[in-house]
Amino acid sequence: MDADEIKAELYASLDRPNGWQAIQHLVRRLRNCDSDALRDAMLSVFEDDHTNRFAAQEVAGGILWLLKPPYDGDIGSDLGRLIPKWDVSVEELPWYLAEVEGIEATQNAAKNRLCEDLPDELKKRYETVVWWLSHRDPPAFRQELDNRWRGRLKG
C-alpha cells in the first residue's frame, strides 16, 4: 500500500462500527508495509480536517508510536506543517518525533519556531510540544505509551 491507501484505510477503519477491531487488523497489515509510506500516511493525518480529527490523530499517533517507522525528515519543517492542525492532547506526535529524533532535537525545533513571528495559537502549540517533552520522566512515560498502545492495538 502507498501512503494515500494507508491513510484511506485508517479513515475507513475509524468509520466502521467495529472501529477498534478494524484498526487492529489494519495495524497487523501495516507491519508489512513500506515504512516510508506508513510514516508519511500517519504524519499526514495531522494535516487533515477529518470529521473526527481527535480520534484520527490519536490512532495515527498510536500507530506511529507502536510501529516507530524510521524518520529522515527535517523536524523543523515537518513541525511547521503538522502543528497548525495538531490536537495538542495527542501527545503521541511529539513523543514519536522525540523517539526517532531525540527529545532535545524535537524541543529545539519547537523552540526555534517560537522565535518566529507566529500567531498566538501557533505559539501555544509549539510551547505544548516543549511541555509534553519536558514535564515527565521520559523512560516512565515511554513505558506508559508502550503499554497503552500495545493494549489498544494488540501489537
Short mmCIF file of C-alpha atoms in Angstrom, two decimals, residues 20-127:
data_model
loop_
_atom_site.label_atom_id
_atom_site.label_comp_id
_atom_site.label_asym_id
_atom_site.label_seq_id
_atom_site.Cartn_x
_atom_site.Cartn_y
_atom_site.Cartn_z
CA TRP A 20 -11.02 -0.77 17.08
CA GLN A 21 -11.17 -4.27 15.66
CA ALA A 22 -10.74 -2.86 12.14
CA ILE A 23 -7.83 -0.71 13.31
CA GLN A 24 -6.16 -3.71 14.98
CA HIS A 25 -6.48 -5.64 11.73
CA LEU A 26 -5.01 -2.67 9.83
CA VAL A 27 -2.04 -2.49 12.21
CA ARG A 28 -1.25 -6.15 11.54
CA ARG A 29 -1.20 -5.38 7.81
CA LEU A 30 0.86 -2.21 8.31
CA ARG A 31 3.69 -4.19 9.90
CA ASN A 32 4.49 -5.47 6.39
CA CYS A 33 4.13 -2.13 4.60
CA ASP A 34 6.86 0.15 3.36
CA SER A 35 7.99 2.14 6.41
CA ASP A 36 8.25 5.41 4.46
CA ALA A 37 4.68 5.08 3.20
CA LEU A 38 3.49 4.20 6.70
CA ARG A 39 5.26 7.19 8.29
CA ASP A 40 4.09 9.60 5.59
CA ALA A 41 0.49 8.38 5.83
CA MET A 42 0.32 8.65 9.62
CA LEU A 43 2.01 12.06 9.73
CA SER A 44 -0.31 13.40 7.03
CA VAL A 45 -3.30 12.65 9.27
CA PHE A 46 -2.10 15.56 11.42
CA GLU A 47 -2.58 17.88 8.43
CA ASP A 48 -6.16 16.83 7.66
CA ASP A 49 -9.57 18.15 8.65
CA HIS A 50 -11.17 14.73 9.21
CA THR A 51 -14.62 14.90 10.79
CA ASN A 52 -13.28 13.15 13.88
CA ARG A 53 -9.85 14.76 13.91
CA PHE A 54 -9.00 13.85 17.51
CA ALA A 55 -9.70 10.13 17.02
CA ALA A 56 -7.84 10.07 13.70
CA GLN A 57 -4.81 11.81 15.19
CA GLU A 58 -4.88 9.71 18.34
CA VAL A 59 -4.87 6.47 16.36
CA ALA A 60 -2.28 7.72 13.83
CA GLY A 61 -0.07 8.80 16.72
CA GLY A 62 -0.54 5.46 18.42
CA ILE A 63 0.42 3.62 15.24
CA LEU A 64 3.50 5.83 14.86
CA TRP A 65 4.43 5.15 18.47
CA LEU A 66 3.83 1.40 18.29
CA LEU A 67 5.49 0.73 14.93
CA LYS A 68 8.08 3.55 15.08
CA PRO A 69 8.78 3.86 11.36
CA PRO A 70 12.18 5.47 10.72
CA TYR A 71 12.18 9.21 10.23
CA ASP A 72 14.51 11.05 7.90
CA GLY A 73 12.71 14.36 7.52
CA ASP A 74 13.54 17.88 8.60
CA ILE A 75 11.93 18.12 12.01
CA GLY A 76 11.62 21.92 11.93
CA SER A 77 9.87 21.91 8.56
CA ASP A 78 7.70 18.96 9.49
CA LEU A 79 6.61 20.59 12.73
CA GLY A 80 5.71 23.65 10.68
CA ARG A 81 3.27 21.65 8.56
CA LEU A 82 1.95 19.34 11.31
CA ILE A 83 1.42 21.76 14.21
CA PRO A 84 -1.33 24.01 12.77
CA LYS A 85 -3.98 21.25 12.87
CA TRP A 86 -2.46 19.07 15.61
CA ASP A 87 -4.78 18.36 18.53
CA VAL A 88 -2.50 19.25 21.44
CA SER A 89 -3.94 16.49 23.61
CA VAL A 90 -2.42 13.89 21.26
CA GLU A 91 0.93 13.50 22.97
CA GLU A 92 1.93 10.67 20.66
CA LEU A 93 3.02 13.07 17.90
CA PRO A 94 5.73 14.90 19.85
CA TRP A 95 6.75 11.69 21.60
CA TYR A 96 7.10 9.80 18.30
CA LEU A 97 9.26 12.62 16.93
CA ALA A 98 11.29 12.63 20.14
CA GLU A 99 11.71 8.87 19.92
CA VAL A 100 13.07 8.96 16.37
CA GLU A 101 14.93 12.30 16.52
CA GLY A 102 15.65 12.75 20.22
CA ILE A 103 13.90 14.78 22.89
CA GLU A 104 16.38 17.64 22.72
CA ALA A 105 16.25 17.88 18.91
CA THR A 106 12.45 17.92 18.95
CA GLN A 107 12.28 20.51 21.71
CA ASN A 108 14.89 22.67 19.98
CA ALA A 109 12.98 22.52 16.70
CA ALA A 110 9.84 23.69 18.50
CA LYS A 111 11.75 26.39 20.40
CA ASN A 112 13.29 27.63 17.15
CA ARG A 113 9.81 28.03 15.69
CA LEU A 114 8.85 30.06 18.76
CA CYS A 115 11.48 32.62 17.75
CA GLU A 116 9.46 33.35 14.61
CA ASP A 117 6.65 35.88 14.39
CA LEU A 118 3.71 33.50 14.87
CA PRO A 119 0.06 33.89 15.79
CA ASP A 120 -0.64 33.18 19.47
CA GLU A 121 -2.43 29.91 18.65
CA LEU A 122 0.65 28.50 16.90
CA LYS A 123 2.93 29.71 19.69
CA LYS A 124 0.77 27.81 22.18
CA ARG A 125 1.05 24.67 20.07
CA TYR A 126 4.86 24.84 19.91
CA GLU A 127 5.00 25.55 23.63
#
